[in-house]
């Protein structure tokens, strides 16, 4: 099966949803590693409890973003993972360090991209008076929240919604959306099409890296 690595900065509920889907037989993957930029992230505790190798890297221990990201990707390379899933990883990745992983890195973002890249997406959707809100899973490129969108979940905004209620209702959808997309990739039913036309699908991702 496809080996995946997951990065998360905090709570880890999307990681939990991935583990649950795997346990339910709905997600044919092996967890190669879980990583975080915070040693105290609940996501790491969740990973360890599930028997997934977990590691934390402290950004303050590195002179630059690029140095941190180089070490991060060195660790990820060593896991033999074919797919990297950003599940609430709250750091921007350096474009150079990311390059070899473009096409095999996906992110879940809590907005209907291309709307609301960046932070405070629920607040911004409410402030704009949007009738609907949602989450997107997209391939990660050097452009922040700007890579090709794979799939989205939509919910209606209710008149009495606040930031918290909207985020909570959307989170339940995220927990369905992310495992569904990872399953498509793991089954070889979804391919990343590079600008040069090369396709990177789940079968190639599952093959050992050279
Ligand atoms: C999720 O809502 C995810 O979409 C969002 O952070 C939350 C993490 O929750 N990601 C981003 O905002 C990325 N820019 P979790 O740790 O419980 O999965």
Coordinates of C-alpha atoms and ligand atoms in Angstrom, one line a residue:
X1 CA 0.0 0.0 0.0
X2 CA 0.9 3.7 -0.3
X3 CA 3.0 4.9 2.5
X4 CA 2.0 8.4 3.7
X5 CA 3.5 10.9 6.0
X6 CA 1.4 13.5 7.8
X7 CA 2.4 16.9 9.2
X8 CA 0.3 18.7 11.8
X9 CA 0.9 21.6 14.1
X10 CA -1.9 21.2 16.7
X11 CA -5.1 19.4 17.6
X12 CA -4.7 16.7 14.9
X13 CA -8.4 15.9 14.3
X14 CA -7.8 15.4 10.6
X15 CA -4.9 13.0 11.4
X16 CA -7.4 11.2 13.6
X17 CA -9.9 11.0 10.8
X18 CA -7.2 9.5 8.5
X19 CA -6.3 6.9 11.2
X20 CA -10.0 6.0 11.7
X21 CA -10.5 5.6 8.0
X22 CA -7.5 3.3 7.8
X23 CA -8.8 1.3 10.8
X24 CA -12.2 1.0 9.2
X25 CA -10.6 -0.5 6.0
X26 CA -11.6 2.6 4.0
X27 CA -8.1 3.9 3.4
X28 CA -5.4 1.5 2.0
X29 CA -2.3 3.3 3.4
X30 CA 0.5 2.7 5.8
X31 CA 1.5 5.6 8.1
X32 CA 5.2 6.1 7.5
X33 CA 5.5 9.0 10.0
X34 CA 3.8 12.0 11.6
X35 CA 5.7 15.2 12.1
X36 CA 5.2 18.5 13.7
X37 CA 6.8 21.9 14.3
X38 CA 5.5 21.7 17.9
X39 CA 6.7 19.0 20.3
X40 CA 3.5 19.5 22.4
X41 CA 1.1 19.0 19.5
X42 CA -1.8 16.8 20.3
X43 CA -1.4 15.4 16.8
X44 CA 1.9 13.7 17.9
X45 CA 0.3 12.1 20.9
X46 CA -2.4 10.8 18.7
X47 CA 0.2 9.4 16.3
X48 CA 2.2 7.7 19.0
X49 CA -1.0 6.2 20.5
X50 CA -1.7 4.7 17.1
X51 CA 1.8 3.3 16.8
X52 CA 2.9 5.8 14.1
X53 CA 6.5 7.0 14.2
X54 CA 6.3 10.6 15.3
X55 CA 8.9 13.4 15.3
X56 CA 9.0 17.1 16.1
X57 CA 11.4 19.7 14.8
X58 CA 11.7 23.1 16.6
X59 CA 11.8 26.0 14.1
X60 CA 13.8 28.0 16.7
X61 CA 16.7 25.6 16.4
X62 CA 17.2 26.6 12.7
X63 CA 18.8 29.7 11.3
X64 CA 16.3 30.1 8.5
X65 CA 13.1 28.8 7.1
X66 CA 15.0 27.1 4.4
X67 CA 17.3 25.3 6.9
X68 CA 14.3 24.1 8.8
X69 CA 12.5 22.9 5.7
X70 CA 15.6 21.1 4.4
X71 CA 15.8 19.1 7.6
X72 CA 12.1 18.5 7.5
X73 CA 12.2 17.1 4.0
X74 CA 15.4 15.1 4.8
X75 CA 13.4 13.4 7.6
X76 CA 10.5 12.8 5.3
X77 CA 12.7 11.4 2.5
X78 CA 14.1 8.9 5.1
X79 CA 10.6 7.6 5.9
X80 CA 10.1 6.3 2.4
X81 CA 6.7 8.0 2.2
X82 CA 5.2 8.4 -1.3
X83 CA 2.6 11.0 -0.3
X84 CA 2.9 13.8 2.2
X85 CA -0.4 15.1 3.7
X86 CA -0.5 18.5 5.4
X87 CA -3.3 18.2 8.0
X88 CA -3.3 21.5 9.9
X89 CA 0.4 22.2 9.4
X90 CA 0.6 25.9 10.0
X91 CA 3.9 26.7 8.3
X92 CA 4.7 28.0 4.8
X93 CA 7.0 25.6 3.0
X94 CA 10.1 26.8 1.2
X95 CA 9.7 26.4 -2.5
X96 CA 13.2 25.0 -3.1
X97 CA 12.9 22.4 -0.4
X98 CA 9.4 21.4 -1.5
X99 CA 10.3 21.0 -5.2
X100 CA 11.0 17.2 -5.2
X101 CA 7.7 16.7 -3.3
X102 CA 5.5 18.7 -5.7
X103 CA 2.8 16.3 -7.0
X104 CA 3.0 14.2 -3.9
X105 CA 2.1 16.7 -1.3
X106 CA -1.5 17.7 -0.5
X107 CA -3.0 20.1 2.0
X108 CA -6.4 20.6 3.5
X109 CA -7.4 24.3 3.7
X110 CA -10.6 25.6 5.4
X111 CA -12.0 27.7 2.5
X112 CA -13.5 27.3 -0.9
X113 CA -10.2 28.1 -2.7
X114 CA -9.3 30.3 -4.5
X115 CA -11.3 32.3 -1.9
X116 CA -9.5 33.1 1.4
X117 CA -6.0 31.8 1.1
X118 CA -4.1 32.2 4.4
X119 CA -5.5 32.5 7.9
X120 CA -8.9 33.4 9.5
X121 CA -10.9 31.9 6.7
X122 CA -14.1 31.4 8.7
X123 CA -14.0 35.0 10.0
X124 CA -13.4 36.3 6.5
X125 CA -16.3 34.2 5.0
X126 CA -18.7 35.6 7.7
X127 CA -17.5 39.2 7.2
X128 CA -18.1 38.9 3.5
X129 CA -21.6 37.7 4.1
X130 CA -21.0 34.5 2.1
X131 CA -24.0 32.2 1.8
X132 CA -21.7 29.1 1.7
X133 CA -18.3 28.2 3.0
X134 CA -16.2 25.1 2.6
X135 CA -12.9 23.3 2.6
X136 CA -10.5 22.4 -0.2
X137 CA -7.9 19.7 -0.6
X138 CA -5.2 20.8 -3.1
X139 CA -1.8 19.9 -4.3
X140 CA 0.9 22.0 -2.6
X141 CA 3.1 24.2 -4.7
X142 CA 5.4 27.1 -3.9
X143 CA 2.4 29.4 -4.0
X144 CA 0.7 29.6 -0.6
X145 CA -2.7 27.8 -0.8
X146 CA -2.4 28.3 -4.6
X147 CA -1.8 24.7 -6.0
X148 CA -4.4 22.8 -8.1
X149 CA -7.6 22.1 -6.2
X150 CA -8.5 18.4 -6.1
X151 CA -11.9 18.4 -4.2
X152 CA -14.0 20.6 -2.0
X153 CA -16.7 20.2 0.6
X154 CA -19.4 22.9 0.9
X155 CA -21.7 23.9 3.7
X156 CA -24.4 26.6 4.0
X157 CA -23.6 29.5 6.3
X158 CA -26.5 29.9 8.8
X159 CA -27.7 33.3 9.9
X160 CA -26.7 32.6 13.5
X161 CA -23.3 31.3 12.7
X162 CA -20.2 32.6 14.5
X163 CA -16.6 31.8 13.7
X164 CA -16.6 28.8 16.1
X165 CA -19.9 27.2 15.0
X166 CA -18.9 27.6 11.3
X167 CA -15.5 26.1 11.9
X168 CA -16.9 23.2 13.9
X169 CA -19.5 22.3 11.2
X170 CA -16.9 22.5 8.5
X171 CA -14.4 20.4 10.5
X172 CA -16.9 17.4 10.3
X173 CA -16.8 17.8 6.5
X174 CA -13.0 18.0 6.5
X175 CA -12.9 14.7 8.3
X176 CA -14.8 13.1 5.3
X177 CA -13.1 15.0 2.6
X178 CA -9.4 14.4 3.4
X179 CA -9.6 10.6 3.8
X180 CA -11.7 10.4 0.6
X181 CA -9.0 12.2 -1.4
X182 CA -6.1 10.2 0.1
X183 CA -8.0 7.0 -0.7
X184 CA -8.4 8.1 -4.4
X185 CA -4.6 8.7 -4.5
X186 CA -3.8 5.4 -2.7
X187 CA -6.1 3.5 -5.2
X188 CA -4.3 5.1 -8.2
X189 CA -7.5 6.8 -9.3
X190 CA -6.1 10.4 -9.0
X191 CA -3.0 11.7 -10.7
X192 CA -1.1 14.9 -10.5
X193 CA -0.5 16.4 -13.9
X194 CA 2.7 18.3 -14.0
X195 CA 3.0 21.3 -16.4
X196 CA 5.1 19.1 -18.7
X197 CA 2.3 16.5 -18.8
X198 CA 3.9 13.9 -16.6
X199 CA 1.4 12.2 -14.4
X200 CA 2.1 11.1 -10.8
X201 CA -0.5 8.6 -9.6
X202 CA -0.9 6.4 -6.6
X203 CA 0.8 3.4 -8.2
X204 CA 4.0 5.4 -8.9
X205 CA 3.8 7.0 -5.5
X206 CA 3.6 3.6 -3.9
X207 CA 6.8 2.4 -5.6
X208 CA 10.0 2.7 -3.7
X209 CA 11.7 6.1 -4.2
X210 CA 15.0 6.1 -6.0
Ligands
LIG1 C1 -8.2 22.4 10.0 O1 -9.4 23.1 10.0 C2 -7.5 22.6 8.7 O2 -8.3 22.8 7.6 C3 -6.8 23.9 9.0 O3 -6.4 23.8 10.3 C4 -7.3 22.9 11.0 C5 -6.5 21.8 11.7 O4 -7.3 21.1 12.5 N1 -5.7 24.1 8.1 C6 -5.2 25.3 7.8 O5 -5.7 26.4 8.2 C7 -4.0 25.4 6.9 N2 -3.7 26.7 6.5 P1 -6.8 19.7 13.1 O6 -5.4 19.9 13.7 O7 -7.8 19.3 14.1 O8 -6.7 18.7 11.9

